[in-house]
Amino acid sequence: MRAASCRMNVAAILNGLLVSVVAALLWKYVRLSEHAAVLEEELQLTRQSQELSQARIDYHAALLALQEHGTRMVCTGKMHTDRICRFDYLCYCTEAEEFVFFHSNSSFMLPNLGPRRFQPALLDLSSVEDHNTQYFNFLELPAAALKFMPKPVFVPDVTLILNRFNPDNLMHVFHDDLLPIFYTMRQYSDLDDEARLVFMEGWGEGAHFDLYRLLSNKQPLLKEQLRNFGKLMCFTKSYVGLSKMTTWYQYGFVQPQGPKANILVSGNEIRQFASSLMEKLNITTRGGEESAAEEKDEYFVVFSRSINRLILNEAELILALVQEFQMRAVTVSLEEQNFPRIVKVISGASILVSMHGAQLVSSLFLPRGAVVVELFPYAVNPEQYTPYKTLASLPGMDLQYVAWRNMVEENSVAYPERPWEQGGIAHLDKEEQDHILTSKEVPRHLCCRNPEWLYRIYQDTIVDIPSLLEALRAIVKTRPNLKKAKPASTVHPGRVREPQCQTSVQATNEAKLTVSWQIPWNLKYLKVREVKYEVWIQEQGENTYMPYILPHQNYTFSENIKPFTTYLVWVRCIFNKNLLGPFADVLMCRT
């Protein structure tokens, strides 16, 4: 009996051991399967990340960094209108279409604006200032929330995240996008040719996408493409926003359009950008590899339009210009030629003639000394629409600019039956139509759907050739000579050195004040056409001053100088009439 009991206990023990071993094996198998599944998922996510980039990424290390350190942000700029932010591990949820900042004990956010981040935004995604469709912000989550979210796909490239403003319009492409991107990338050393551009405005590629491709060796990403890679995208290192320093024009969203109040770019920066783009397009300029015969072959270019805003007597206009300037004529068309070919032609032209329109931004490729001729339809005042005049007039562009306006209504053909966006007015009530039809000039207006502006700007025009030639002769005194055109100096003088004053009293009501100084230090290393000096003299306690422009470094003043009076004196140097140096320290001179 006892023996049978022992046998039963041994069997039970063996069965228990067997069950434990089997359970342990099953548990280990399940764990191995789970681990294999995690590894397979990470491998798939790594593959997805590497589909975005040739750069290799350690997915597990990237995920651990996001979970432990969260997102980090450091920005430059005091206001949302001039702010650019750098992020580590900024994420984007493609389902919610929101950027996400993950908080951990190691994350940081500078500036930490709190709720002011929404007044109205952290920054502008576009270079167009303070436009409410271009604001950037993000949602916030604790890093622990990653456990409940789709596994992220990491973008290992350094990225520049921005909005294109209007990629179908050439003026907007250059002014709002290409130039700001080009110089934003030069502002940060890791935004090099291997950085990737990410466009978040939601447009398709647009007509000029090949121009954006020139700015980086990597294919730009569109917003719509991000959802192809996963539900949660995380950019390991990114910059968000664009520099506005290269923009020169505002489009009239708040006040009627015109040059920016504080233009920070010169023709030097524009020309460096143009030169870089031409190099990437394999375009050489005059003075390069062309033959001497080609150098002598001067020509002017006429932009021909085939859809709207036509020059109805284009052939007669070209013949008149050929006779006037004794040059060959070349016509170009955005509808019929690729843009690199057009740039090649314009880069050697002496004169560029075009109706007002976005194609005129290509004048930034003209050589120094060339002439820009902008034609305006009837009732459109050239002084109110000046993006290309402003560009041509930037210091260092060294272009001549001529505006011509059609003053004869019979020389215009309008299209009131067209759709409103092409200048049609049939949708308006009769009173407003009659007002537009009888108006002699489009009044100043805000962007962008003013029906009178659209009606007039889409007119076709017969150019009055005698009045155009008269306008040209008034500005272009001699035939454009590109060989003689040299870059105008943009070097500013330094402070004048060793300024001093001496005084003498001649009588009870007569005194003299002598002011002298040494030339600025940098002047001895420069060849400057004209050097003058500006002297301001102010009687102490008074609000007004007497300004003088002088050719020499020593001058005695007697007019309006009183005995026994203290004068404040400032002196600065001027190069070539408009390059001003800083004032030297103020002198206090007692007579």
Coordinates of C-alpha atoms in Angstrom, one line a residue:
M1 CA 0.0 0.0 0.0
R2 CA 2.8 2.4 1.0
A3 CA 4.8 1.4 -2.1
A4 CA 1.8 2.1 -4.4
S5 CA 1.4 5.6 -2.8
C6 CA 5.1 6.3 -3.3
R7 CA 4.8 5.3 -7.0
M8 CA 1.8 7.6 -7.4
N9 CA 3.7 10.6 -5.8
V10 CA 6.7 10.1 -8.0
A11 CA 4.4 10.0 -11.1
A12 CA 2.7 13.2 -10.0
I13 CA 6.1 14.9 -9.4
L14 CA 7.3 13.8 -12.9
N15 CA 4.1 15.0 -14.5
G16 CA 4.4 18.3 -12.7
L17 CA 8.0 18.7 -13.8
L18 CA 7.0 17.8 -17.4
V19 CA 4.2 20.4 -17.4
S20 CA 6.6 23.0 -16.0
V21 CA 9.2 22.3 -18.6
V22 CA 6.6 22.4 -21.4
A23 CA 5.2 25.7 -20.0
A24 CA 8.7 27.1 -19.8
L25 CA 9.4 26.1 -23.3
L26 CA 6.1 27.6 -24.5
W27 CA 6.7 30.8 -22.6
K28 CA 10.2 31.1 -24.1
Y29 CA 8.8 30.4 -27.5
V30 CA 6.2 33.1 -27.1
R31 CA 8.8 35.5 -25.9
L32 CA 11.1 34.6 -28.8
S33 CA 8.1 35.1 -31.2
E34 CA 7.3 38.4 -29.7
H35 CA 10.9 39.5 -29.8
A36 CA 11.1 38.3 -33.4
A37 CA 8.0 40.3 -34.2
V38 CA 9.5 43.4 -32.6
L39 CA 12.7 42.9 -34.5
E40 CA 10.8 42.3 -37.8
E41 CA 8.7 45.5 -37.1
E42 CA 11.9 47.5 -36.3
L43 CA 13.6 46.1 -39.4
Q44 CA 10.5 47.1 -41.5
L45 CA 10.5 50.6 -40.0
T46 CA 14.3 50.8 -40.6
R47 CA 13.6 49.9 -44.2
Q48 CA 11.0 52.6 -44.4
S49 CA 13.3 55.2 -42.9
Q50 CA 16.0 54.2 -45.4
E51 CA 13.5 54.5 -48.2
L52 CA 13.5 58.2 -47.3
S53 CA 17.3 58.4 -47.2
Q54 CA 20.5 56.7 -48.1
A55 CA 21.7 57.4 -44.6
R56 CA 21.7 54.4 -42.3
I57 CA 19.9 54.6 -39.0
D58 CA 20.0 52.4 -35.9
Y59 CA 16.3 52.2 -35.4
H60 CA 16.4 50.9 -31.8
A61 CA 18.9 53.6 -30.7
A62 CA 16.7 56.3 -32.4
L63 CA 13.6 55.0 -30.7
L64 CA 15.3 54.9 -27.3
A65 CA 16.6 58.5 -27.8
L66 CA 13.1 59.7 -28.5
Q67 CA 11.6 57.8 -25.5
E68 CA 14.3 58.9 -23.1
H69 CA 15.1 62.4 -24.3
G70 CA 11.9 63.5 -26.0
T71 CA 11.9 66.5 -28.4
R72 CA 14.3 69.4 -28.0
M73 CA 13.9 72.9 -29.5
V74 CA 16.1 76.0 -29.7
C75 CA 15.0 79.0 -31.8
T76 CA 16.5 82.2 -33.0
G77 CA 14.5 85.4 -33.4
K78 CA 12.4 87.4 -31.0
M79 CA 9.1 87.3 -32.8
H80 CA 7.2 84.7 -34.8
T81 CA 7.9 86.8 -37.9
D82 CA 11.7 86.4 -37.7
R83 CA 12.0 83.0 -35.9
I84 CA 13.7 79.9 -37.1
C85 CA 13.7 76.8 -34.8
R86 CA 16.0 73.8 -34.7
F87 CA 14.5 70.6 -33.4
D88 CA 15.8 67.2 -32.4
Y89 CA 13.2 64.5 -32.8
L90 CA 10.3 66.7 -33.9
C91 CA 7.5 64.3 -35.0
Y92 CA 4.6 64.6 -37.4
C93 CA 1.3 62.6 -37.2
T94 CA 0.1 62.1 -40.7
E95 CA -3.4 61.2 -39.6
A96 CA -4.0 64.3 -37.5
E97 CA -1.8 66.4 -39.7
E98 CA -0.1 67.9 -36.6
F99 CA 3.5 68.2 -35.5
V100 CA 4.1 66.7 -32.1
F101 CA 6.6 67.8 -29.3
F102 CA 7.3 64.8 -26.9
H103 CA 8.1 65.9 -23.4
S104 CA 10.6 63.9 -21.2
N105 CA 12.8 64.9 -18.3
S106 CA 15.5 65.7 -20.8
S107 CA 13.5 67.7 -23.3
F108 CA 13.8 71.5 -23.6
M109 CA 12.0 74.3 -25.4
L110 CA 13.7 77.6 -25.9
P111 CA 12.1 80.1 -26.0
N112 CA 9.5 78.6 -23.6
L113 CA 6.7 80.9 -24.5
G114 CA 3.8 79.1 -22.8
P115 CA 0.4 80.1 -24.1
R116 CA 2.1 83.0 -26.0
R117 CA 3.2 80.4 -28.5
F118 CA -0.4 80.6 -29.9
Q119 CA -0.4 84.4 -30.2
P120 CA -0.6 84.0 -33.1
A121 CA 2.0 81.2 -33.8
L122 CA 5.5 80.0 -32.9
L123 CA 6.8 81.0 -36.4
D124 CA 6.0 81.6 -40.0
L125 CA 6.6 78.5 -42.2
S126 CA 6.9 80.8 -45.3
S127 CA 9.0 83.8 -46.0
V128 CA 5.7 85.8 -46.5
E129 CA 5.4 87.7 -43.3
D130 CA 2.6 87.1 -40.8
H131 CA 0.2 85.4 -43.2
N132 CA -2.4 83.4 -41.3
T133 CA -2.2 80.4 -43.7
Q134 CA 1.5 80.1 -43.1
Y135 CA 1.7 79.7 -39.3
F136 CA 3.5 76.8 -37.6
N137 CA 2.8 75.3 -34.2
F138 CA 2.9 71.8 -32.6
L139 CA 0.9 69.7 -30.1
E140 CA 2.5 68.4 -26.9
L141 CA 2.5 64.9 -25.5
P142 CA 4.5 63.1 -22.8
A143 CA 7.1 60.7 -24.2
A144 CA 5.2 57.9 -22.3
A145 CA 2.4 58.3 -24.9
L146 CA 4.6 56.7 -27.5
K147 CA 3.7 53.3 -26.0
F148 CA 0.2 53.7 -27.3
M149 CA 1.0 55.2 -30.6
P150 CA 2.1 53.7 -34.0
K151 CA 5.8 53.0 -34.1
P152 CA 7.5 56.1 -35.6
V153 CA 9.4 56.1 -38.9
F154 CA 12.6 58.2 -38.5
V155 CA 13.9 60.6 -41.1
P156 CA 17.7 60.4 -40.6
D157 CA 18.5 63.4 -42.9
V158 CA 18.9 66.9 -41.6
T159 CA 15.7 68.5 -42.9
L160 CA 14.5 72.1 -43.6
I161 CA 10.7 72.2 -43.1
L162 CA 8.8 75.0 -44.7
N163 CA 5.9 76.1 -46.8
R164 CA 6.2 77.2 -50.4
F165 CA 3.9 80.2 -50.9
N166 CA 2.7 79.7 -54.5
P167 CA 4.8 77.2 -56.5
D168 CA 3.0 77.8 -59.7
N169 CA 4.0 81.5 -60.0
L170 CA 7.6 82.2 -61.0
M171 CA 7.8 85.4 -59.0
H172 CA 6.7 83.7 -55.8
V173 CA 9.0 80.7 -56.5
F174 CA 12.1 82.9 -56.6
H175 CA 11.2 85.7 -54.2
D176 CA 9.3 83.7 -51.5
D177 CA 11.0 80.3 -51.8
L178 CA 14.2 79.8 -53.6
L179 CA 16.1 82.8 -52.4
P180 CA 15.0 82.4 -48.8
I181 CA 15.8 78.6 -48.8
F182 CA 19.2 79.3 -50.4
Y183 CA 20.3 81.7 -47.7
T184 CA 18.6 79.9 -44.8
M185 CA 20.7 76.9 -45.8
R186 CA 23.8 79.1 -45.7
Q187 CA 22.8 80.3 -42.2
Y188 CA 23.2 76.9 -40.7
S189 CA 26.3 74.8 -41.6
D190 CA 24.5 71.4 -41.3
L191 CA 21.9 72.5 -43.9
D192 CA 24.3 71.5 -46.7
D193 CA 23.8 69.9 -50.1
E194 CA 22.8 66.6 -48.4
A195 CA 20.0 68.2 -46.4
R196 CA 16.4 67.4 -47.4
L197 CA 13.7 69.9 -48.0
V198 CA 10.2 69.1 -46.7
F199 CA 7.3 71.2 -48.1
M200 CA 4.3 71.2 -45.8
E201 CA 1.9 73.6 -47.6
G202 CA 0.0 70.8 -49.3
W203 CA 0.6 71.8 -52.9
G204 CA 1.6 69.3 -55.6
E205 CA 5.0 69.6 -57.3
G206 CA 4.0 72.6 -59.4
A207 CA 5.3 73.8 -62.7
H208 CA 8.8 74.7 -61.4
F209 CA 9.7 71.8 -59.1
D210 CA 12.9 71.2 -60.9
L211 CA 14.2 74.5 -59.6
Y212 CA 13.6 73.4 -56.0
R213 CA 15.6 70.2 -56.8
L214 CA 18.7 72.4 -57.5
L215 CA 19.0 73.4 -53.9
S216 CA 19.8 69.9 -52.5
N217 CA 21.2 66.6 -53.7
K218 CA 18.1 64.9 -52.2
Q219 CA 14.6 64.7 -53.6
P220 CA 12.3 67.2 -51.7
L221 CA 9.4 65.7 -49.8
L222 CA 5.8 66.8 -50.2
K223 CA 3.3 66.7 -47.4
E224 CA 1.1 64.2 -49.3
Q225 CA 4.1 61.8 -49.6
L226 CA 4.7 61.6 -45.8
R227 CA 1.6 59.4 -45.2
N228 CA 3.1 56.8 -47.5
F229 CA 5.9 56.2 -45.0
G230 CA 3.9 55.8 -41.8
K231 CA 1.4 57.3 -39.4
L232 CA 4.1 58.9 -37.2
M233 CA 7.1 60.5 -38.8
C234 CA 10.0 61.7 -36.6
F235 CA 12.7 64.0 -38.0
T236 CA 16.0 63.3 -36.1
K237 CA 17.3 66.8 -36.8
S238 CA 15.2 69.6 -38.4
Y239 CA 15.1 73.3 -39.0
V240 CA 11.6 74.9 -39.3
G241 CA 11.0 78.2 -40.9
L242 CA 12.7 80.5 -43.4
S243 CA 14.8 83.6 -43.3
K244 CA 13.0 86.7 -44.6
M245 CA 16.2 88.7 -45.1
T246 CA 16.3 88.3 -48.9
T247 CA 12.7 89.4 -49.6
W248 CA 12.2 92.9 -51.0
Y249 CA 8.5 93.1 -51.7
Q250 CA 5.1 92.8 -49.8
Y251 CA 2.1 91.7 -51.8
G252 CA -0.6 93.9 -50.2
F253 CA -2.3 91.6 -47.6
V254 CA -2.4 94.4 -45.0
Q255 CA -1.7 97.5 -47.0
P256 CA -1.4 98.1 -50.8
Q257 CA 1.5 96.3 -52.3
G258 CA 4.9 97.8 -52.5
P259 CA 8.6 97.5 -51.5
K260 CA 9.2 96.3 -48.0
A261 CA 9.8 99.1 -45.5
N262 CA 13.2 97.6 -44.4
I263 CA 14.9 95.9 -47.3
L264 CA 17.9 93.9 -46.0
V265 CA 19.2 92.4 -49.2
S266 CA 21.4 93.9 -51.9
G267 CA 22.1 93.0 -55.5
N268 CA 25.3 91.3 -54.4
E269 CA 23.4 88.5 -52.6
I270 CA 20.9 88.2 -55.4
R271 CA 23.7 87.9 -58.0
Q272 CA 25.5 85.3 -55.9
F273 CA 22.3 83.2 -55.7
A274 CA 21.8 83.6 -59.5
S275 CA 25.3 82.6 -60.2
S276 CA 25.0 79.5 -58.0
L277 CA 21.7 78.5 -59.8
M278 CA 23.3 79.0 -63.2
E279 CA 26.3 76.8 -62.2
K280 CA 23.9 74.0 -61.2
L281 CA 22.1 74.5 -64.5
N282 CA 25.5 74.3 -66.4
I283 CA 25.0 77.8 -67.8
T284 CA 28.1 79.9 -68.5
T285 CA 27.9 83.6 -68.9
R286 CA 29.6 86.1 -71.1
G287 CA 33.3 86.3 -70.3
G288 CA 33.3 82.5 -69.9
E289 CA 33.9 80.0 -72.6
E290 CA 32.1 81.8 -75.3
S291 CA 34.0 82.9 -78.4
A292 CA 35.0 86.5 -79.1
A293 CA 32.4 86.5 -81.9
E294 CA 29.6 85.6 -79.5
E295 CA 30.9 88.3 -77.1
K296 CA 30.3 90.9 -79.8
D297 CA 26.8 89.5 -80.6
E298 CA 24.6 91.9 -78.6
Y299 CA 20.9 91.3 -78.5
F300 CA 17.7 92.2 -76.7
V301 CA 15.1 89.7 -75.4
V302 CA 11.3 90.1 -75.7
F303 CA 9.2 87.8 -73.4
S304 CA 6.4 86.6 -75.6
R305 CA 3.0 85.5 -74.0
S306 CA 0.6 83.2 -75.8
I307 CA -2.4 83.0 -73.4
N308 CA -3.1 86.4 -71.9
R309 CA -1.6 89.9 -71.5
L310 CA -0.4 89.7 -75.1
I311 CA 1.6 92.3 -77.0
L312 CA -0.7 92.5 -80.1
N313 CA 1.9 94.3 -82.3
E314 CA 4.9 92.3 -81.1
A315 CA 6.5 92.0 -84.5
E316 CA 6.4 95.8 -85.1
L317 CA 7.7 96.4 -81.7
I318 CA 10.7 94.1 -82.2
L319 CA 11.5 95.7 -85.6
A320 CA 11.4 99.2 -84.0
L321 CA 13.8 98.1 -81.2
V322 CA 16.2 96.4 -83.7
Q323 CA 16.4 99.7 -85.7
E324 CA 16.7 101.8 -82.5
F325 CA 19.5 99.8 -80.9
Q326 CA 21.0 98.0 -83.9
M327 CA 20.9 94.7 -82.0
R328 CA 19.6 91.2 -82.8
A329 CA 16.2 90.3 -81.3
V330 CA 15.5 87.1 -79.4
T331 CA 12.0 86.0 -78.2
V332 CA 11.5 83.7 -75.3
S333 CA 8.3 82.1 -73.9
L334 CA 7.6 80.2 -70.7
E335 CA 4.9 78.3 -72.5
E336 CA 7.2 77.1 -75.2
Q337 CA 10.7 76.8 -73.8
N338 CA 12.2 75.3 -70.7
F339 CA 13.4 77.6 -68.0
P340 CA 17.1 76.8 -68.2
R341 CA 17.1 77.7 -71.9
I342 CA 15.4 81.0 -71.0
V343 CA 18.0 81.8 -68.3
K344 CA 20.8 81.0 -70.7
V345 CA 19.4 83.6 -73.2
I346 CA 18.6 86.3 -70.6
S347 CA 22.0 86.0 -68.9
G348 CA 23.7 87.5 -72.0
A349 CA 21.0 90.0 -73.0
S350 CA 21.5 93.8 -73.1
I351 CA 17.8 94.6 -72.8
L352 CA 14.8 92.6 -71.5
V353 CA 11.3 93.7 -72.6
S354 CA 8.2 92.2 -71.1
M355 CA 4.6 92.9 -70.1
H356 CA 4.2 93.1 -66.4
G357 CA 4.1 89.6 -65.0
A358 CA 5.9 86.9 -62.9
Q359 CA 8.3 86.1 -65.8
L360 CA 10.1 89.4 -65.1
V361 CA 11.7 88.0 -62.0
S362 CA 14.1 86.3 -64.4
S363 CA 15.7 89.8 -64.7
L364 CA 17.9 88.8 -61.8
F365 CA 19.9 86.7 -64.3
L366 CA 20.6 89.8 -66.5
P367 CA 24.2 91.0 -66.7
R368 CA 25.3 94.2 -65.1
G369 CA 24.5 97.2 -67.2
A370 CA 21.5 95.7 -68.9
V371 CA 18.1 97.4 -69.2
V372 CA 14.7 96.1 -67.9
V373 CA 11.7 97.4 -69.8
E374 CA 8.3 96.7 -68.2
L375 CA 5.1 97.3 -70.1
F376 CA 1.8 98.0 -68.3
P377 CA -1.7 97.7 -69.8
Y378 CA -4.2 100.5 -69.9
A379 CA -5.3 102.0 -66.5
V380 CA -2.5 100.2 -64.5
N381 CA -0.2 102.7 -62.8
P382 CA 3.4 101.4 -62.8
E383 CA 4.1 103.3 -59.6
Q384 CA 1.7 101.0 -57.7
Y385 CA 3.1 97.7 -58.9
T386 CA 6.9 97.7 -58.5
P387 CA 8.4 94.3 -57.6
Y388 CA 10.6 94.3 -60.6
K389 CA 11.5 98.0 -60.4
T390 CA 12.5 97.4 -56.8
L391 CA 14.6 94.4 -57.8
A392 CA 16.4 96.3 -60.6
S393 CA 17.0 99.2 -58.2
L394 CA 18.7 97.2 -55.4
P395 CA 22.2 98.4 -54.8
G396 CA 24.6 96.1 -56.6
M397 CA 22.1 94.8 -59.2
D398 CA 23.4 97.6 -61.5
L399 CA 20.4 97.4 -63.9
Q400 CA 18.6 100.2 -65.6
Y401 CA 14.8 100.2 -65.4
V402 CA 12.2 101.7 -67.7
A403 CA 8.4 101.5 -67.2
W404 CA 6.0 102.2 -70.1
R405 CA 2.2 102.5 -69.6
N406 CA -0.5 102.3 -72.2
M407 CA -2.4 105.6 -72.1
V408 CA -4.7 104.9 -75.0
E409 CA -7.8 102.8 -74.2
E410 CA -8.4 102.0 -77.8
N411 CA -5.0 100.2 -77.8
S412 CA -6.4 97.7 -75.3
V413 CA -8.4 94.5 -75.7
A414 CA -10.3 93.4 -72.5
Y415 CA -12.1 90.2 -71.9
P416 CA -15.2 90.8 -69.6
E417 CA -16.7 87.4 -70.4
R418 CA -13.8 85.4 -69.1
P419 CA -13.8 83.7 -65.6
W420 CA -13.2 86.2 -62.8
E421 CA -9.7 84.9 -62.1
Q422 CA -8.7 85.8 -65.7
G423 CA -10.2 89.3 -65.5
G424 CA -13.8 88.6 -66.3
I425 CA -16.4 90.9 -64.8
A426 CA -19.7 89.4 -66.1
H427 CA -20.4 88.0 -62.6
L428 CA -20.6 91.5 -61.1
D429 CA -23.8 93.6 -61.0
K430 CA -24.2 96.2 -63.8
E431 CA -23.3 99.2 -61.7
E432 CA -20.0 97.8 -60.7
Q433 CA -19.3 96.7 -64.3
D434 CA -20.0 100.2 -65.5
H435 CA -17.7 101.7 -62.9
I436 CA -14.8 99.4 -63.9
L437 CA -15.4 100.0 -67.6
T438 CA -15.3 103.8 -67.2
S439 CA -12.4 104.0 -64.7
K440 CA -9.2 105.5 -66.0
E441 CA -6.9 104.0 -63.4
V442 CA -7.1 101.1 -61.0
P443 CA -7.1 102.6 -57.4
R444 CA -4.7 101.3 -54.8
H445 CA -6.1 98.1 -53.4
L446 CA -5.3 95.0 -51.2
C447 CA -4.4 91.6 -52.6
C448 CA -5.7 89.5 -54.2
R449 CA -9.2 89.5 -55.9
N450 CA -9.8 93.1 -56.7
P451 CA -12.0 92.7 -59.9
E452 CA -10.9 96.0 -61.4
W453 CA -7.2 95.1 -61.1
L454 CA -7.8 91.7 -62.6
Y455 CA -9.9 93.1 -65.5
R456 CA -7.2 95.6 -66.4
I457 CA -4.1 93.5 -65.9
Y458 CA -5.3 90.7 -68.2
Q459 CA -5.9 93.1 -71.1
D460 CA -4.0 92.6 -74.3
T461 CA -2.1 95.7 -75.5
I462 CA -1.1 97.4 -78.7
V463 CA 2.2 99.1 -77.7
D464 CA 2.5 102.7 -78.9
I465 CA 6.0 102.4 -80.2
P466 CA 6.9 106.2 -80.4
S467 CA 6.0 106.7 -76.7
L468 CA 7.9 103.6 -75.7
L469 CA 11.0 104.7 -77.6
E470 CA 10.7 108.1 -75.9
A471 CA 10.6 106.5 -72.5
L472 CA 13.6 104.4 -73.3
R473 CA 15.6 107.3 -74.6
A474 CA 14.9 109.3 -71.4
I475 CA 16.5 106.6 -69.2
V476 CA 18.9 104.9 -71.5
K477 CA 21.1 107.8 -72.7
T478 CA 23.5 105.6 -74.6
R479 CA 23.4 102.1 -76.0
P480 CA 23.7 99.5 -73.2
N481 CA 27.4 98.4 -73.0
L482 CA 27.8 95.2 -70.9
K483 CA 31.6 95.2 -71.3
K484 CA 32.0 98.5 -69.5
A485 CA 29.5 97.6 -66.8
K486 CA 31.4 96.8 -63.6
P487 CA 30.1 96.0 -60.2
A488 CA 29.4 99.2 -58.2
S489 CA 31.3 99.3 -55.0
T490 CA 29.2 98.4 -51.9
V491 CA 32.1 98.9 -49.5
H492 CA 31.2 101.5 -46.8
P493 CA 33.8 103.8 -45.3
G494 CA 35.0 103.4 -41.7
R495 CA 35.0 106.1 -39.1
V496 CA 37.1 109.2 -39.8
R497 CA 40.1 109.2 -37.4
E498 CA 41.4 111.7 -35.0
P499 CA 38.6 114.3 -35.3
Q500 CA 39.3 117.5 -33.4
C501 CA 38.1 121.1 -33.2
Q502 CA 39.7 124.5 -32.6
T503 CA 37.9 127.7 -31.8
S504 CA 38.7 131.4 -31.7
V505 CA 36.7 134.5 -30.8
Q506 CA 37.2 137.3 -33.3
A507 CA 34.9 139.9 -31.6
T508 CA 32.0 140.1 -29.2
N509 CA 29.7 138.8 -31.9
E510 CA 32.1 136.8 -34.1
A511 CA 33.8 133.5 -33.7
K512 CA 35.3 130.7 -35.8
L513 CA 35.1 126.9 -35.4
T514 CA 37.7 124.8 -37.2
V515 CA 37.1 121.0 -37.6
S516 CA 39.7 118.6 -38.9
W517 CA 40.1 114.8 -39.1
Q518 CA 42.0 112.0 -40.8
I519 CA 40.7 109.8 -43.5
P520 CA 39.0 106.4 -42.6
W521 CA 41.6 103.6 -42.2
N522 CA 40.1 101.5 -45.0
L523 CA 40.2 104.3 -47.5
K524 CA 43.9 103.9 -48.2
Y525 CA 43.2 100.4 -49.5
L526 CA 40.3 101.3 -51.8
K527 CA 39.9 102.9 -55.2
V528 CA 36.9 105.2 -54.7
R529 CA 35.5 107.5 -57.4
E530 CA 34.3 110.2 -55.0
V531 CA 35.0 110.8 -51.3
K532 CA 33.2 113.5 -49.4
Y533 CA 32.6 114.3 -45.7
E534 CA 29.4 115.1 -43.9
V535 CA 29.6 117.5 -40.9
W536 CA 26.8 118.2 -38.5
I537 CA 27.0 121.2 -36.1
Q538 CA 24.5 121.7 -33.3
E539 CA 24.4 124.3 -30.7
Q540 CA 24.2 122.7 -27.3
G541 CA 20.6 122.8 -26.0
E542 CA 19.1 123.3 -29.4
N543 CA 17.1 120.7 -31.4
T544 CA 18.2 121.6 -34.9
Y545 CA 21.6 121.2 -36.5
M546 CA 23.4 122.6 -39.5
P547 CA 24.6 119.9 -42.1
Y548 CA 27.5 120.4 -44.5
I549 CA 28.9 118.2 -47.3
L550 CA 32.6 119.0 -47.7
P551 CA 35.3 117.7 -50.1
H552 CA 38.3 118.3 -47.7
Q553 CA 39.4 117.1 -44.2
N554 CA 39.8 120.6 -42.7
Y555 CA 37.3 123.3 -42.6
T556 CA 36.7 126.6 -40.8
F557 CA 33.1 127.6 -40.0
S558 CA 32.2 131.2 -39.2
E559 CA 28.7 131.7 -40.3
N560 CA 26.2 131.3 -37.4
I561 CA 29.0 130.5 -35.0
K562 CA 28.6 132.6 -31.8
P563 CA 31.2 133.4 -29.2
F564 CA 31.2 131.7 -25.8
T565 CA 29.0 128.9 -27.0
T566 CA 29.3 125.1 -26.9
Y567 CA 28.8 123.2 -30.1
L568 CA 28.3 119.5 -30.7
V569 CA 30.1 118.3 -33.9
W570 CA 29.7 115.0 -35.8
V571 CA 31.8 113.9 -38.8
R572 CA 31.4 111.0 -41.2
C573 CA 32.7 109.9 -44.6
I574 CA 30.6 109.3 -47.7
F575 CA 31.7 107.2 -50.7
N576 CA 30.2 107.8 -54.1
K577 CA 27.3 109.9 -52.8
N578 CA 25.3 107.1 -51.1
L579 CA 27.7 104.8 -49.2
L580 CA 27.7 106.3 -45.7
G581 CA 30.2 105.6 -42.9
P582 CA 29.5 105.8 -39.2
F583 CA 29.8 109.1 -37.3
A584 CA 33.0 109.5 -35.3
D585 CA 32.5 110.2 -31.6
V586 CA 30.8 113.6 -31.0
L587 CA 33.1 116.6 -30.4
M588 CA 32.2 119.2 -27.8
C589 CA 33.7 122.5 -29.0
R590 CA 33.6 125.7 -26.9
T591 CA 34.2 129.0 -28.6

